Short mmCIF file of C-alpha atoms in Angstrom, two decimals:
data_model
loop_
_atom_site.label_atom_id
_atom_site.label_comp_id
_atom_site.label_asym_id
_atom_site.label_seq_id
_atom_site.Cartn_x
_atom_site.Cartn_y
_atom_site.Cartn_z
CA MET A 780 27.94 -23.32 -1.24
CA LEU A 781 28.28 -23.27 -4.58
CA LEU A 782 24.18 -23.51 -5.41
CA VAL A 783 23.79 -20.72 -3.15
CA GLY A 784 26.31 -18.72 -5.32
CA THR A 785 24.59 -20.30 -8.72
CA VAL A 786 21.01 -19.19 -7.82
CA ARG A 787 21.70 -15.46 -6.87
CA ALA A 788 24.23 -14.64 -9.74
CA ALA A 789 21.34 -16.61 -11.89
CA THR A 790 18.92 -14.44 -10.31
CA ILE A 791 21.25 -10.34 -10.67
CA VAL A 792 21.56 -11.73 -14.12
CA GLY A 793 18.18 -12.43 -15.04
CA ALA A 794 16.93 -9.60 -13.39
CA VAL A 795 19.14 -7.19 -15.25
CA SER A 796 18.67 -8.82 -18.62
CA ALA A 797 14.79 -8.23 -18.22
CA ILE A 798 15.16 -4.32 -17.31
CA THR A 799 17.32 -4.68 -20.44
CA PHE A 800 14.59 -6.13 -22.34
CA ALA A 801 12.13 -3.96 -21.39
CA ALA A 802 14.23 -0.25 -22.09
CA VAL A 803 14.75 -2.05 -25.77
CA ILE A 804 11.42 -2.66 -26.38
CA ALA A 805 10.38 1.07 -24.74
CA GLY A 806 13.09 2.24 -27.62
CA PRO A 807 15.27 4.92 -25.42
CA THR A 808 17.48 6.99 -26.91
CA PRO A 809 21.24 5.67 -27.05
CA THR A 810 21.77 8.46 -24.01
CA GLN A 811 18.58 6.81 -21.74
CA LEU A 812 19.82 3.50 -22.60
CA LEU A 813 22.94 4.67 -21.03
CA MET A 814 21.09 6.24 -18.13
CA LEU A 815 19.24 3.24 -17.69
CA LEU A 816 22.68 0.88 -17.65
CA ALA A 817 24.81 2.69 -15.24
CA ILE A 818 21.11 2.84 -13.11
CA VAL A 819 21.15 -0.45 -13.18
CA ILE A 820 24.80 -1.28 -12.24
CA VAL A 821 24.66 1.34 -9.78
CA GLY A 822 21.23 -0.37 -7.97
CA THR A 823 23.21 -4.02 -8.77
CA TYR A 824 26.10 -2.86 -6.70
CA ILE A 825 23.65 -1.35 -3.33
CA GLY A 826 21.74 -4.18 -3.83
CA LEU A 827 25.15 -6.80 -3.02
CA ALA A 828 26.45 -4.24 -0.53
CA HIS A 829 23.84 -2.18 1.47
CA PRO A 830 20.46 -3.72 0.64
CA THR A 831 18.80 -2.30 3.73
CA TRP A 832 19.36 1.38 1.34
CA LEU A 833 16.96 0.00 -1.22
CA LEU A 834 14.32 -0.38 1.62
CA TRP A 835 14.72 3.22 2.56
CA ALA A 836 14.32 4.36 -0.71
CA LEU A 837 11.37 2.29 -1.81
CA ALA A 838 9.57 4.06 1.85
CA ALA A 839 10.62 7.27 0.61
CA VAL A 840 9.72 6.93 -3.60
CA LEU A 841 6.34 5.10 -2.52
CA ALA A 842 5.59 7.97 -0.31
CA CYS A 843 7.17 11.34 -2.04
CA LEU A 844 7.59 10.38 -5.61
CA PRO A 845 5.16 7.88 -6.08
CA ALA A 846 4.00 8.34 -9.98
CA GLY A 847 7.86 9.59 -11.03
CA TYR A 848 9.86 7.47 -13.16
CA VAL A 849 13.10 6.38 -13.69
CA PRO A 850 14.93 10.00 -15.03
CA GLY A 851 15.50 9.64 -18.36
CA VAL A 852 13.43 6.08 -18.89
CA HIS A 853 9.89 5.61 -19.17
CA LEU A 854 10.11 3.18 -16.13
CA PRO A 855 8.04 3.83 -13.21
CA LEU A 856 10.24 4.66 -9.73
CA ILE A 857 7.80 2.27 -7.41
CA PHE A 858 8.45 -0.90 -9.92
CA ALA A 859 11.95 -0.02 -10.19
CA MET A 860 12.48 0.10 -6.26
CA THR A 861 9.64 -2.91 -5.82
CA SER A 862 11.92 -5.14 -8.27
CA ALA A 863 14.93 -4.04 -6.43
CA VAL A 864 13.66 -4.83 -3.08
CA LEU A 865 12.40 -8.10 -3.81
CA LEU A 866 15.94 -9.52 -6.07
CA ALA A 867 17.66 -7.86 -2.56
CA THR A 868 15.74 -10.27 -0.53
CA VAL A 869 16.22 -13.30 -2.45
CA VAL A 870 20.25 -11.76 -2.49
CA HIS A 871 20.27 -11.19 1.17
CA PRO A 872 17.83 -13.12 3.14
CA PRO A 873 17.33 -12.10 6.05
CA ALA A 874 17.81 -14.49 9.20
CA GLY A 875 14.76 -16.71 10.39
CA SER A 876 16.63 -15.98 14.09
CA SER A 877 16.46 -12.23 14.28
CA THR A 878 12.67 -12.07 12.45
CA ALA A 879 10.73 -10.75 15.77
CA TRP A 880 7.46 -12.39 15.25
CA SER A 881 8.37 -15.29 12.91
CA SER A 882 11.12 -17.86 13.08
CA THR A 883 10.43 -19.29 9.33
CA THR A 884 13.19 -18.10 6.95
CA TRP A 885 12.63 -16.92 3.56
CA TRP A 886 15.89 -19.07 2.25
CA SER A 887 17.56 -21.62 4.09
CA THR A 888 20.73 -23.82 4.10
CA ALA A 889 21.16 -27.27 5.34
CA GLY A 890 23.10 -30.26 4.67
CA SER A 891 26.98 -30.51 3.56
CA PRO A 892 28.82 -29.78 1.71
CA THR A 893 25.98 -29.36 -0.99
CA ALA A 894 23.49 -26.84 0.00
CA ARG A 895 19.51 -27.45 -0.13
CA PHE A 896 16.87 -24.85 -0.19
CA HIS A 897 13.87 -24.99 1.32
CA ILE A 898 11.06 -21.90 1.87
CA ALA A 899 9.02 -22.18 5.17
CA LEU A 900 6.07 -19.32 4.38
CA GLN A 901 3.47 -18.88 6.78
CA PRO A 902 -0.62 -18.96 5.38
CA LEU A 903 -0.51 -15.51 4.39
CA ASP A 904 2.60 -15.72 2.41
CA ARG A 905 1.51 -18.91 0.39
CA LEU A 906 -2.07 -17.14 -0.23
CA LEU A 907 -0.10 -14.10 -1.77
CA ILE A 908 1.69 -16.30 -3.66
CA LEU A 909 -0.96 -18.51 -4.77
CA PHE A 910 -2.89 -15.13 -5.85
CA ALA A 911 -0.01 -13.95 -8.11
CA LEU A 912 0.05 -17.06 -9.34
CA ILE A 913 -3.25 -17.96 -10.52
CA ALA A 914 -3.33 -14.22 -12.34
CA ILE A 915 -1.51 -16.52 -14.64
CA PRO A 916 -3.80 -17.85 -17.10
CA SER A 917 -5.90 -14.58 -17.16
CA VAL A 918 -3.09 -12.51 -18.64
CA VAL A 919 -1.82 -15.07 -21.08
CA LEU A 920 -5.45 -16.13 -22.25
CA THR A 921 -6.57 -12.34 -22.19
CA MET A 922 -3.03 -10.84 -23.87
CA THR A 923 -3.46 -8.64 -26.72
CA GLY A 924 0.21 -6.81 -26.36
CA LEU A 925 3.00 -6.06 -24.50
CA ALA A 926 0.66 -4.08 -22.33
CA ASP A 927 -0.59 -6.95 -20.17
CA ILE A 928 2.37 -8.40 -19.38
CA VAL A 929 4.07 -4.42 -18.12
CA GLU A 930 0.97 -4.48 -16.23
CA TYR A 931 1.38 -7.52 -14.54
CA ALA A 932 4.63 -7.61 -13.34
CA LYS A 933 3.29 -4.17 -11.66
CA TRP A 934 1.24 -5.55 -9.81
CA ALA A 935 2.72 -9.21 -9.25
CA THR A 936 6.06 -7.35 -7.88
CA ALA A 937 3.52 -5.09 -5.47
CA VAL A 938 2.01 -7.84 -3.84
CA LEU A 939 4.58 -10.08 -3.18
CA LEU A 940 6.59 -7.06 -1.64
CA ILE A 941 4.20 -7.84 1.15
CA VAL A 942 6.02 -11.54 1.54
CA ALA A 943 9.18 -9.19 1.25
CA LEU A 944 8.70 -6.93 4.49
CA ARG A 945 7.06 -9.66 6.24
CA ARG A 946 11.06 -12.02 6.21
CA LEU A 947 11.87 -8.63 8.03
CA PRO A 948 13.41 -8.20 11.50
CA GLY A 949 11.11 -6.33 13.53
CA SER A 950 13.49 -3.33 14.11
CA GLN A 951 13.82 -2.66 10.09
CA LEU A 952 10.60 -3.16 9.70
CA ALA A 953 9.95 -0.66 11.81
CA THR A 954 12.99 1.70 10.55
CA PHE A 955 10.90 0.80 6.69
CA GLY A 956 8.08 2.89 8.64
CA ARG A 957 9.44 5.56 9.89
CA VAL A 958 10.54 6.97 6.92
CA PHE A 959 7.72 6.11 5.15
CA VAL A 960 5.59 7.51 7.63
CA GLY A 961 8.35 10.75 7.57
CA ALA A 962 7.99 10.92 3.86
CA THR A 963 4.58 10.71 3.50
CA ALA A 964 3.95 13.51 5.54
CA VAL A 965 6.58 15.55 3.27
CA SER A 966 4.34 14.69 0.41
CA GLY A 967 1.64 15.84 2.52
CA LEU A 968 3.34 19.44 3.57
CA ILE A 969 4.08 19.37 -0.51
CA GLY A 970 0.04 18.82 -1.21
CA LEU A 971 -0.64 21.78 1.24
CA ILE A 972 1.49 23.83 -0.54
CA MET A 973 -0.10 23.42 -3.51
CA LEU A 974 -3.55 23.33 -2.90
CA THR A 975 -2.97 26.81 -0.86
CA VAL A 976 0.10 28.81 -2.30
CA ASP A 977 1.48 27.08 -5.48
CA THR A 978 -1.98 26.25 -7.15
CA GLY A 979 -0.14 26.56 -10.73
CA GLY A 980 1.93 23.44 -9.69
CA LYS A 981 5.63 24.95 -9.98
CA THR A 982 6.80 22.58 -7.98
CA PHE A 983 6.20 20.09 -10.24
CA SER A 984 8.20 22.10 -12.27
CA LEU A 985 11.13 20.85 -9.91
CA LEU A 986 10.01 17.25 -9.99
CA SER A 987 10.46 17.58 -13.93
CA PRO A 988 13.16 14.61 -13.88
CA PHE A 989 10.82 12.23 -12.34
CA GLY A 990 7.89 12.89 -15.65
CA TYR A 991 5.77 14.63 -13.48
CA THR A 992 4.55 18.56 -15.16
CA PRO A 993 3.19 21.48 -14.09
CA ALA A 994 0.26 20.43 -16.58
CA SER A 995 -0.70 17.18 -14.04
CA ALA A 996 -1.10 19.33 -10.81
CA GLY A 997 -4.33 20.01 -9.27
CA ARG A 998 -7.40 17.79 -9.17
CA PHE A 999 -11.12 19.30 -8.01
CA VAL A 1000 -14.39 18.03 -7.24
CA TYR A 1001 -17.54 19.56 -9.12
CA THR A 1002 -20.27 21.06 -6.36
CA GLY A 1003 -22.73 22.95 -9.52
CA ALA A 1004 -20.24 25.39 -11.49
CA THR A 1005 -18.34 25.63 -8.43
CA ALA A 1006 -15.18 23.67 -8.73
CA ILE A 1007 -13.39 22.94 -5.43
CA PRO A 1008 -9.80 21.44 -5.49
CA ARG A 1009 -8.01 18.40 -3.57
CA LEU A 1010 -5.28 17.85 -2.38
CA SER A 1011 -3.21 15.41 -4.74
CA GLY A 1012 0.27 17.06 -4.27
CA THR A 1013 2.55 14.24 -6.18
CA PHE A 1014 0.15 11.35 -5.83
CA ILE A 1015 -1.65 13.44 -8.55
CA ASP A 1016 -4.63 11.55 -8.09
CA PRO A 1017 -6.41 12.67 -4.42
CA ASN A 1018 -8.23 9.35 -3.88
CA ALA A 1019 -4.51 7.28 -4.43
CA ALA A 1020 -2.96 10.34 -2.33
CA GLY A 1021 -5.91 9.44 0.97
CA ILE A 1022 -4.87 5.96 0.64
CA GLY A 1023 -1.26 6.17 0.79
CA LEU A 1024 -2.00 9.16 3.36
CA LEU A 1025 -4.22 6.73 5.09
CA ALA A 1026 -1.61 3.70 5.74
CA ALA A 1027 0.94 6.64 6.75
CA LEU A 1028 -1.52 7.48 9.28
CA MET A 1029 -2.19 3.65 10.63
CA ILE A 1030 1.46 3.24 11.10
CA CYS A 1031 2.44 5.92 12.70
CA PRO A 1032 1.17 5.49 16.49
CA LEU A 1033 3.72 1.96 15.98
CA VAL A 1034 6.58 3.55 15.17
CA PHE A 1035 7.03 6.73 16.86
CA ARG A 1036 6.50 7.90 20.30
CA GLY A 1037 5.86 10.83 22.30
CA ARG A 1038 4.70 14.21 21.14
CA THR A 1039 6.51 13.44 17.19
CA ARG A 1040 3.74 10.73 17.11
CA TRP A 1041 0.56 13.05 17.71
CA LEU A 1042 2.13 16.11 15.86
CA LEU A 1043 2.51 13.57 12.95
CA GLY A 1044 -0.56 12.09 13.55
CA LEU A 1045 -2.84 15.21 13.39
CA PHE A 1046 -0.83 16.42 10.20
CA LEU A 1047 -1.80 13.80 8.54
CA LEU A 1048 -5.11 13.69 9.20
CA VAL A 1049 -5.25 17.24 8.26
CA CYS A 1050 -3.71 15.84 4.36
CA ILE A 1051 -6.42 13.33 4.50
CA ALA A 1052 -9.17 15.45 4.88
CA GLY A 1053 -7.95 18.33 2.39
CA THR A 1054 -7.82 14.97 0.30
CA LEU A 1055 -11.72 15.04 0.10
CA SER A 1056 -11.18 11.32 -0.03
CA ARG A 1057 -14.36 9.51 1.35
CA ALA A 1058 -12.90 6.06 1.22
CA ALA A 1059 -9.76 7.39 3.36
CA LEU A 1060 -11.87 9.50 5.45
CA PHE A 1061 -15.24 6.89 6.00
CA SER A 1062 -12.33 4.37 6.86
CA VAL A 1063 -10.57 6.32 9.73
CA VAL A 1064 -13.88 7.20 11.09
CA LEU A 1065 -15.01 3.37 11.10
CA GLY A 1066 -12.08 2.05 12.33
CA VAL A 1067 -12.39 4.13 15.83
CA LEU A 1068 -15.65 3.10 16.17
CA LEU A 1069 -14.58 -0.42 15.60
CA MET A 1070 -12.20 0.60 18.43
CA LEU A 1071 -14.56 1.91 20.56
CA LEU A 1072 -16.46 -0.76 20.06
CA PHE A 1073 -14.19 -4.17 20.40
CA HIS A 1074 -10.66 -2.62 22.00
CA THR A 1075 -10.54 -3.02 25.94
CA MET A 1076 -9.61 0.81 27.25
CA SER A 1077 -11.23 2.51 30.19
CA GLY A 1078 -14.15 4.44 29.95
CA ARG A 1079 -12.44 7.57 30.21
CA ALA A 1080 -10.35 6.63 26.97
CA ARG A 1081 -13.29 5.85 25.58
CA GLY A 1082 -14.76 9.45 26.55
CA TYR A 1083 -11.91 11.32 25.03
CA ILE A 1084 -12.04 8.90 21.77
CA ALA A 1085 -15.11 9.73 21.35
CA GLY A 1086 -15.51 13.42 21.73
CA SER A 1087 -12.28 14.00 19.69
CA MET A 1088 -14.05 12.34 17.23
CA VAL A 1089 -17.37 14.84 17.46
CA ALA A 1090 -15.22 17.49 17.30
CA GLY A 1091 -13.21 16.65 14.32
CA MET A 1092 -16.85 15.70 12.61
CA VAL A 1093 -17.78 19.84 13.87
CA VAL A 1094 -14.38 21.10 11.87
CA LEU A 1095 -14.99 19.05 9.18
CA ALA A 1096 -18.82 19.95 8.75
CA ALA A 1097 -17.31 24.08 9.45
CA VAL A 1098 -15.39 23.59 6.52
CA PRO A 1099 -17.70 24.01 3.06
CA ALA A 1100 -16.34 21.55 0.57
CA SER A 1101 -15.48 18.83 3.79
CA ARG A 1102 -19.53 19.48 4.56
CA HIS A 1103 -20.39 18.87 0.92
CA ARG A 1104 -18.58 16.52 0.25
CA ILE A 1105 -19.11 14.33 3.64
CA PHE A 1106 -22.28 15.43 4.29
CA SER A 1107 -24.24 15.07 0.79
CA SER A 1108 -22.84 10.94 -0.32
CA PHE A 1109 -25.29 8.90 -0.97
CA GLY A 1110 -27.70 11.60 -1.39
CA SER A 1111 -29.53 11.68 -4.91
CA GLY A 1112 -27.54 14.98 -6.04
CA ASP A 1113 -24.25 12.73 -5.13
CA THR A 1114 -23.64 11.95 -8.78
CA GLY A 1115 -20.52 9.61 -8.14
CA SER A 1116 -22.96 7.78 -5.57
CA SER A 1117 -25.66 7.41 -8.97
CA ALA A 1118 -22.79 6.62 -11.24
CA ARG A 1119 -21.84 3.48 -8.87
CA GLY A 1120 -25.20 2.26 -8.27
CA ASP A 1121 -25.40 2.07 -12.37
CA ALA A 1122 -21.53 0.65 -12.49
CA LEU A 1123 -22.97 -2.34 -10.48
CA ARG A 1124 -26.53 -2.90 -12.28
CA ASP A 1125 -24.40 -3.08 -15.03
CA TYR A 1126 -22.09 -5.36 -13.82
CA PRO A 1127 -23.53 -8.51 -14.77
CA ALA A 1128 -24.60 -7.58 -18.51
CA ASN A 1129 -20.61 -5.88 -18.51
CA MET A 1130 -19.16 -9.47 -17.66
CA ALA A 1131 -20.70 -11.83 -20.13
CA GLY A 1132 -18.78 -14.09 -21.60
CA HIS A 1133 -15.43 -12.87 -19.55
CA TRP A 1134 -16.57 -14.28 -15.97
CA LEU A 1135 -13.68 -16.81 -15.78
CA LEU A 1136 -10.69 -14.92 -17.40
CA GLY A 1137 -12.31 -11.48 -17.22
CA HIS A 1138 -11.64 -8.46 -19.28
CA GLY A 1139 -7.83 -8.48 -19.25
CA TRP A 1140 -5.37 -6.75 -17.58
CA GLY A 1141 -3.89 -3.85 -20.11
CA ILE A 1142 -7.17 -2.97 -21.01
CA PRO A 1143 -7.90 0.86 -22.30
CA GLU A 1144 -10.16 1.94 -19.41
CA PHE A 1145 -7.65 1.20 -17.21
CA LYS A 1146 -5.01 3.75 -18.51
CA ASP A 1147 -7.69 6.41 -20.08
CA PRO A 1148 -9.15 8.31 -17.80
CA SER A 1149 -11.93 9.63 -20.16
CA LEU A 1150 -13.08 5.99 -21.85
CA ALA A 1151 -12.72 4.93 -17.70
CA PHE A 1152 -15.43 7.44 -17.35
CA THR A 1153 -17.59 6.31 -20.04
CA ILE A 1154 -17.89 2.60 -19.55
CA ASN A 1155 -17.73 3.37 -15.67
CA TYR A 1156 -16.64 0.12 -14.49
CA VAL A 1157 -17.12 -0.66 -10.92
CA ALA A 1158 -15.45 0.94 -8.17
CA ASN A 1159 -15.71 -1.87 -5.81
CA ALA A 1160 -12.03 -3.43 -5.51
CA PRO A 1161 -13.32 -7.35 -5.08
CA LEU A 1162 -15.52 -6.87 -8.23
CA LEU A 1163 -13.21 -5.25 -10.14
CA ALA A 1164 -10.52 -8.04 -9.78
CA ILE A 1165 -12.95 -10.21 -11.37
CA TYR A 1166 -13.50 -7.76 -13.83
CA ARG A 1167 -9.60 -7.67 -14.59
CA GLY A 1168 -8.88 -11.25 -14.02
CA GLY A 1169 -12.03 -13.15 -13.78
CA LEU A 1170 -13.70 -15.03 -11.07
CA PHE A 1171 -10.70 -17.33 -9.60
CA VAL A 1172 -8.91 -13.97 -9.35
CA GLY A 1173 -11.66 -12.09 -7.62
CA ILE A 1174 -12.29 -14.85 -4.90
CA VAL A 1175 -8.75 -15.08 -3.68
CA PHE A 1176 -8.27 -11.87 -3.84
CA THR A 1177 -11.17 -11.54 -0.92
CA VAL A 1178 -9.97 -14.29 0.72
CA VAL A 1179 -6.92 -13.01 1.15
CA MET A 1180 -8.79 -9.78 2.85
CA LEU A 1181 -10.59 -11.45 4.77
CA TYR A 1182 -7.70 -13.26 5.93
CA CYS A 1183 -6.13 -10.07 6.71
CA CYS A 1184 -9.22 -8.55 8.55
CA ARG A 1185 -9.00 -11.49 10.77
CA LEU A 1186 -5.60 -10.62 11.91
CA ALA A 1187 -6.58 -7.08 11.60
CA TYR A 1188 -9.05 -7.66 14.29
CA ARG A 1189 -6.54 -9.56 16.57
CA CYS A 1190 -5.32 -6.16 16.41
CA LEU A 1191 -8.05 -4.66 17.73
CA ARG A 1192 -8.33 -6.96 21.04
CA HIS A 1193 -4.31 -6.32 21.89
CA THR A 1194 -4.00 -4.38 25.47
CA ARG A 1195 -2.59 -1.13 23.79
CA TRP A 1196 -4.38 1.20 21.57
CA GLU A 1197 -2.17 1.90 18.87
CA PRO A 1198 -2.66 -1.85 17.21
CA ALA A 1199 -5.96 -1.95 17.98
CA PHE A 1200 -6.36 1.32 15.89
CA PHE A 1201 -4.30 0.10 13.00
CA GLY A 1202 -6.63 -3.22 13.16
CA GLY A 1203 -10.08 -0.39 13.03
CA CYS A 1204 -8.38 1.15 10.60
CA PHE A 1205 -7.72 -2.09 8.36
CA ILE A 1206 -11.00 -3.60 8.57
CA GLY A 1207 -12.43 0.32 7.72
CA PHE A 1208 -10.63 0.37 4.97
CA PHE A 1209 -11.29 -2.86 3.59
CA VAL A 1210 -15.49 -2.52 4.85
CA LEU A 1211 -15.79 1.19 3.53
CA GLY A 1212 -12.92 2.30 1.51
CA MET A 1213 -12.07 -0.96 -0.86
CA GLN A 1214 -16.05 -0.70 -1.65
CA LEU A 1215 -16.33 3.07 -2.94
CA ASP A 1216 -12.69 3.38 -4.91
CA PHE A 1217 -10.53 0.98 -7.57
CA SER A 1218 -7.04 2.56 -6.67
CA THR A 1219 -6.17 -0.65 -5.16
CA VAL A 1220 -6.60 -3.00 -8.19
CA THR A 1221 -5.48 -0.49 -10.75
CA ILE A 1222 -3.23 1.90 -9.27
CA PRO A 1223 0.21 0.20 -8.95
CA VAL A 1224 0.92 3.12 -6.31
CA SER A 1225 -2.50 2.51 -3.80
CA VAL A 1226 -1.54 -2.04 -4.41
CA THR A 1227 1.46 -1.02 -2.81
CA ASP A 1228 0.48 1.31 -0.34
CA LEU A 1229 -2.47 -1.81 0.25
CA SER A 1230 0.95 -4.10 0.74
CA VAL A 1231 2.53 -2.09 3.14
CA MET A 1232 -0.81 -2.10 5.66
CA ILE A 1233 -0.98 -5.69 4.73
CA ALA A 1234 3.41 -6.53 5.92
CA PHE A 1235 2.12 -4.39 9.20
CA LEU A 1236 -0.39 -6.69 10.51
CA ALA A 1237 2.20 -8.98 12.09
CA PHE A 1238 3.99 -6.26 13.34
CA ALA A 1239 0.96 -4.52 15.11
CA GLN A 1240 -0.27 -7.95 16.32
CA ARG A 1241 3.08 -8.43 17.96
CA PHE A 1242 2.82 -4.74 19.26
CA SER A 1243 5.09 -3.61 22.28
CA THR A 1244 6.76 -0.68 24.09
CA SER A 1245 9.74 -0.18 26.05
CA ASP A 1246 7.46 0.96 28.81
CA GLU A 1247 6.10 -2.60 28.78
CA SER A 1248 9.09 -4.36 28.67
CA VAL A 1249 10.78 -2.51 31.71
CA SER A 1250 7.38 -3.15 33.44
CA ALA A 1251 7.48 -6.68 32.46
CA ARG A 1252 11.22 -7.08 33.37
CA ALA A 1253 10.24 -5.24 36.70
CA THR A 1254 7.84 -7.21 37.75
CA ALA A 1255 10.04 -10.82 36.68
CA ARG A 1256 12.94 -9.20 38.89
CA ALA A 1257 10.47 -8.63 42.12
CA THR A 1258 9.08 -11.40 41.62
CA SER A 1259 12.12 -13.52 41.91
CA VAL A 1260 13.23 -11.70 44.86
CA GLY A 1261 9.81 -12.04 46.89
CA ALA A 1262 10.77 -16.39 45.71
CA GLY A 1263 13.62 -15.69 47.16
#
């Protein structure tokens, strides 16, 4: 077991050294450096003694403080927590026998007295690791500064989080989902309060230790001279909020039961409507339509779902803000649609000389919203992956998403409606949402939300309820009695 201890120790020392080096490069004050050192020490202890706490903390931070920073240090909370979870996965590998849907292990030992490591990965895991590796040449050959490495690190940790979450036992992943959904509901409540009562953003003053400021609160969509507020909450960006709320809405039926499931689901749906995010709303609509088309349900159930969808559309049409935002989409007066059309037409010219390696990872238009508006790069996620990382990165990204859509289709054919809803919304998000928004490529929190969706694909495929288990046991018992 000497090799096991050596690898774990080297991993811990390497991670702590990397974080400390990044802090020194960022140039913090001595007080901030001491605070960071304390956080690293405490985080290392938690990772060694209570690794699952890091999972629950990541789920809560991803939902409630997605745009926050580590107090006193300009280090994104999402990046810090995701890195900690990945480190804990290596230090405390989950046993393969406890994994609900796979017999593979993350790290396993064999042989005596010298331990031998091997990694047993499923096809999706291999694709994700290839995805992270194939982007490295693009980063190295287009790098202009430290920002490129930082942006790649944020993106790569979010992608590899999928592999770590897929190693979890089913019960732990379900708990992660419950924490994530509950915390997202709290985040949605904060967003509704800021949308209706706290329009000045005083809530962000309470969150100032995490880098939030009242000046960053409030987002609007403009209809002529009229400014319509959008729910953004602690996400700051309403489209990113729509993706986070969509992920929670998809996971909610898988991890909650009874009245809690319906109340949380309805509340999350209301919050999604408040973001006025067409990507999220259209993904839900297409997801439900796919469920009606491909899921094997009774005619009565189809009628209930279709009626609920019509009622929802009527409610949205009754609210002027959502009516204009949704029903004027893609019309001649929709400036967003015309900008997307212009970006697609200009795309080949903008990619001239950059097809192989892309424009780079830390480029200014990914950092400055006003510059992004001026350049008007494509909002289509696969094309934007090529824009940033080159053709090979874009191809692997598309292959990964198509493979995930194949898994989502299996969920659509499940006997239960909960995984069917998850699979339908996942396909809807890829077909519509990711073609309308760029968040899942350039904004780390949205990349992480997409990672959580992908991680729950296998969970949804193997979804079962306690009622089904009881029924199966009863059937088996009756059969054995009859045979006797």
